[in-house]
Amino acid sequence: MKDLSNDYTDTFPVSFHVFGIGEGFKPIIDKIVALGYDGVSAKTIRPELLPSPTEEDRMVIILTDEGYDSVTDAAKSFYQAGVLTLIVSHKRLESQSKFCDAQLEADTDAMYQSVKAILDMIFNNGLIALDFNDIQSSIHDAGFFKVVETTGKGGEQRVADAISKIKNIVPPKEMNAIENFIISISFNRDIQPQVNMCEMKAISDFLSNLPEEVNAIWGVFHDNKMPLDEVRLTTILSGKELRP
């Protein structure tokens, strides 16, 4: 069997890891590497070769398509060391004891976008920036999480248009299970018309309809690769009852 460990070494200490369990995840891992974020290590690896946590580690994301005991055991070692531990898998993993902070069930196509969304929030600067502490406070011991990305158009109704699409994707039962909610709003610096606070009211109205105890965090970012008439909302929802 081919050794997928890639001679697990780094030229400098890293704090954020993405491990793909098996060669099938290499296309995703390659795209994560191409993001070029310093401090992020992304590798394919055999489950039995998953490393132990180090003092530098702050977050680990494990991509897997099977519930290997070696995966849950390795995840548990990170989790128990206080490292934010996330599992992104094709199906929910089960264990007799707690082994991660949160799980996301996703198909292969959605896995990359979900991991990218988390890393973008941590590493991109914004008008109202998010960071690792925001991610950690929202997903730590959350149980389950979900990543939803929508875009909106229509003049000053762009944000409202994107919000309405979230409502179409996330059913009411899941809405009621949300405990934490992070949303990043992205648009081109030269967007026309300019985004104003009145347009943002759609977000505050949306958040006000969530359960009162929901912890909501939001940020605003420029993305000059986006069309000049479009707003993108990237949301991370989490909660113990947000089951796949």
XYZ file of C-alpha atoms in Angstrom:
244
model
C 0.000 0.000 0.000
C 1.357 3.423 -0.925
C 2.641 5.509 1.986
C 0.556 8.674 1.992
C 2.306 10.319 4.907
C 4.394 12.511 2.590
C 7.250 12.135 5.097
C 5.282 14.228 7.582
C 7.658 17.144 8.137
C 7.282 20.911 7.974
C 9.864 23.584 7.341
C 8.355 25.771 10.077
C 5.938 25.191 12.967
C 2.298 25.218 11.900
C -0.793 25.624 14.051
C -3.549 24.518 11.662
C -3.700 21.098 10.001
C -5.932 19.521 7.370
C -5.525 15.766 6.958
C -7.139 13.822 4.127
C -7.430 10.147 5.040
C -6.501 8.386 1.801
C -5.332 9.204 -1.686
C -8.896 9.999 -2.754
C -8.679 13.305 -0.887
C -5.533 14.467 -2.699
C -7.392 16.820 -5.116
C -8.966 18.585 -2.129
C -5.678 18.719 -0.232
C -3.898 20.138 -3.303
C -6.446 22.963 -3.545
C -6.082 23.745 0.165
C -2.294 23.894 -0.234
C -2.795 26.240 -3.211
C -4.581 28.738 -0.935
C -1.103 29.545 0.340
C -1.984 30.317 3.950
C 1.104 30.420 6.185
C 0.719 28.258 9.253
C -1.569 25.754 7.504
C -0.379 22.222 6.731
C -2.530 20.098 4.406
C -1.578 16.473 3.683
C -2.954 13.108 2.657
C -2.107 10.420 5.159
C -2.971 6.866 6.147
C -5.209 6.733 9.240
C -2.672 4.848 11.347
C -0.068 7.545 10.609
C -2.057 10.475 11.952
C 0.372 12.339 14.240
C 0.005 13.232 17.894
C -0.781 16.847 18.820
C 1.996 19.305 19.587
C 2.077 22.466 21.667
C 1.805 24.601 18.508
C -1.425 22.985 17.284
C -4.583 25.057 17.479
C -6.940 23.394 14.978
C -7.092 20.128 13.056
C -9.600 19.251 10.332
C -9.793 15.589 9.332
C -11.389 14.602 6.004
C -12.494 10.993 5.888
C -14.891 8.665 4.114
C -14.815 5.853 6.676
C -15.177 5.615 10.441
C -11.756 4.114 11.084
C -11.056 3.473 14.777
C -7.592 4.923 14.175
C -9.193 8.175 12.966
C -11.405 8.602 16.012
C -8.517 7.639 18.310
C -6.217 10.216 16.689
C -8.954 12.847 16.701
C -9.544 12.171 20.384
C -5.873 12.824 21.173
C -6.122 16.280 19.549
C -9.461 17.016 21.199
C -8.250 16.032 24.650
C -5.150 18.209 24.156
C -7.394 21.246 23.697
C -6.926 21.490 19.918
C -10.069 22.508 18.020
C -10.872 19.201 16.308
C -13.259 19.041 13.351
C -14.324 15.982 11.359
C -15.576 16.417 7.779
C -16.825 13.079 6.499
C -19.126 11.392 4.038
C -21.126 9.981 6.924
C -21.383 10.642 10.627
C -18.707 8.983 12.771
C -19.713 7.193 15.962
C -17.694 6.526 19.115
C -18.292 5.466 22.707
C -16.544 8.619 23.922
C -16.157 12.240 22.785
C -13.484 12.495 20.093
C -14.001 15.868 18.397
C -15.548 19.304 18.794
C -17.873 19.049 15.819
C -18.682 16.974 12.742
C -19.830 17.979 9.275
C -21.347 15.460 6.884
C -20.677 16.461 3.282
C -20.091 14.954 -0.130
C -16.661 15.258 -1.720
C -17.565 18.337 -3.791
C -18.704 20.258 -0.702
C -15.730 19.325 1.480
C -13.259 21.752 -0.088
C -15.638 24.719 0.090
C -16.367 23.975 3.747
C -12.688 23.818 4.719
C -11.880 26.887 2.610
C -14.669 28.854 4.307
C -13.188 28.161 7.739
C -9.632 29.032 6.688
C -10.733 32.173 4.827
C -12.454 33.492 7.943
C -9.326 32.886 10.009
C -6.721 34.267 7.612
C -8.364 36.985 5.510
C -8.327 40.594 6.682
C -11.624 42.428 6.464
C -13.446 45.668 7.149
C -14.874 43.778 10.113
C -12.482 40.857 10.494
C -13.046 37.413 11.934
C -10.297 35.266 13.433
C -9.546 31.873 14.938
C -11.017 32.882 18.303
C -14.365 33.541 16.588
C -14.260 30.124 14.921
C -13.250 28.429 18.162
C -15.961 30.100 20.244
C -18.583 29.026 17.718
C -17.538 25.414 17.011
C -15.833 24.313 20.248
C -17.849 21.382 21.648
C -20.634 22.268 19.218
C -21.442 18.685 18.211
C -22.277 19.348 14.571
C -21.748 22.161 12.083
C -22.820 23.121 8.601
C -21.382 25.539 6.036
C -23.730 27.392 3.686
C -22.686 29.827 0.935
C -25.159 31.973 -1.001
C -24.941 34.941 -3.343
C -27.377 37.771 -3.925
C -28.037 40.323 -6.631
C -30.562 43.096 -7.166
C -29.277 46.543 -6.251
C -29.887 47.280 -2.578
C -31.717 43.953 -2.198
C -28.520 41.915 -2.693
C -28.064 40.987 0.957
C -31.758 40.217 1.364
C -31.596 38.016 -1.742
C -28.654 36.045 -0.322
C -30.384 35.733 3.068
C -33.537 34.349 1.441
C -31.435 31.593 -0.159
C -30.095 30.544 3.259
C -33.682 30.077 4.373
C -34.299 27.869 1.336
C -31.237 25.698 2.047
C -31.572 25.322 5.826
C -34.921 23.774 6.836
C -36.856 25.160 9.847
C -35.929 22.165 12.022
C -32.233 22.921 11.546
C -32.799 26.654 12.051
C -34.285 25.892 15.447
C -31.257 23.743 16.320
C -28.693 26.513 15.706
C -26.681 27.480 18.779
C -23.886 29.436 17.077
C -23.901 31.384 13.838
C -20.962 32.996 12.000
C -21.591 34.934 8.819
C -19.072 36.650 6.550
C -20.306 39.174 3.993
C -18.066 39.550 0.942
C -18.226 41.887 -2.038
C -15.986 43.633 -4.562
C -14.396 46.847 -3.278
C -15.873 48.639 -6.316
C -19.368 47.176 -5.972
C -22.147 49.359 -7.374
C -24.223 50.608 -5.703
C -22.077 50.622 -2.558
C -23.276 48.397 0.274
C -24.800 50.517 3.060
C -26.125 49.895 6.555
C -29.731 49.915 5.360
C -28.922 46.901 3.197
C -27.438 45.139 6.228
C -30.811 45.323 7.984
C -31.728 42.078 6.236
C -29.049 40.320 8.312
C -30.203 41.792 11.629
C -33.795 40.849 10.776
C -32.675 37.316 9.973
C -30.708 36.979 13.214
C -33.608 38.344 15.265
C -35.740 35.425 14.063
C -33.278 32.851 15.408
C -33.632 31.533 18.979
C -32.657 34.206 21.526
C -29.783 32.161 22.931
C -27.985 31.920 19.569
C -24.454 33.342 19.625
C -24.066 35.339 16.379
C -20.809 36.757 14.958
C -20.366 38.497 11.616
C -17.617 40.003 9.511
C -17.292 42.030 6.307
C -14.668 41.346 3.626
C -13.603 42.650 0.230
C -13.132 40.122 -2.579
C -12.133 41.879 -5.772
C -12.556 38.678 -7.782
C -16.320 38.943 -7.333
C -18.699 40.525 -9.881
C -19.494 44.193 -9.272
C -23.198 43.519 -8.691
C -23.007 40.595 -6.268
C -22.800 39.964 -2.518
C -21.706 36.606 -1.066
C -22.706 35.332 2.363
C -20.714 32.482 3.897
C -22.281 31.090 7.055
C -21.156 28.491 9.569
C -23.965 27.095 11.707
C -23.373 24.830 14.675
C -25.323 23.099 17.425
C -25.609 19.813 19.280
C -28.925 19.024 17.602
C -27.801 20.119 14.141
C -27.503 16.472 13.184
C -26.872 15.260 9.641
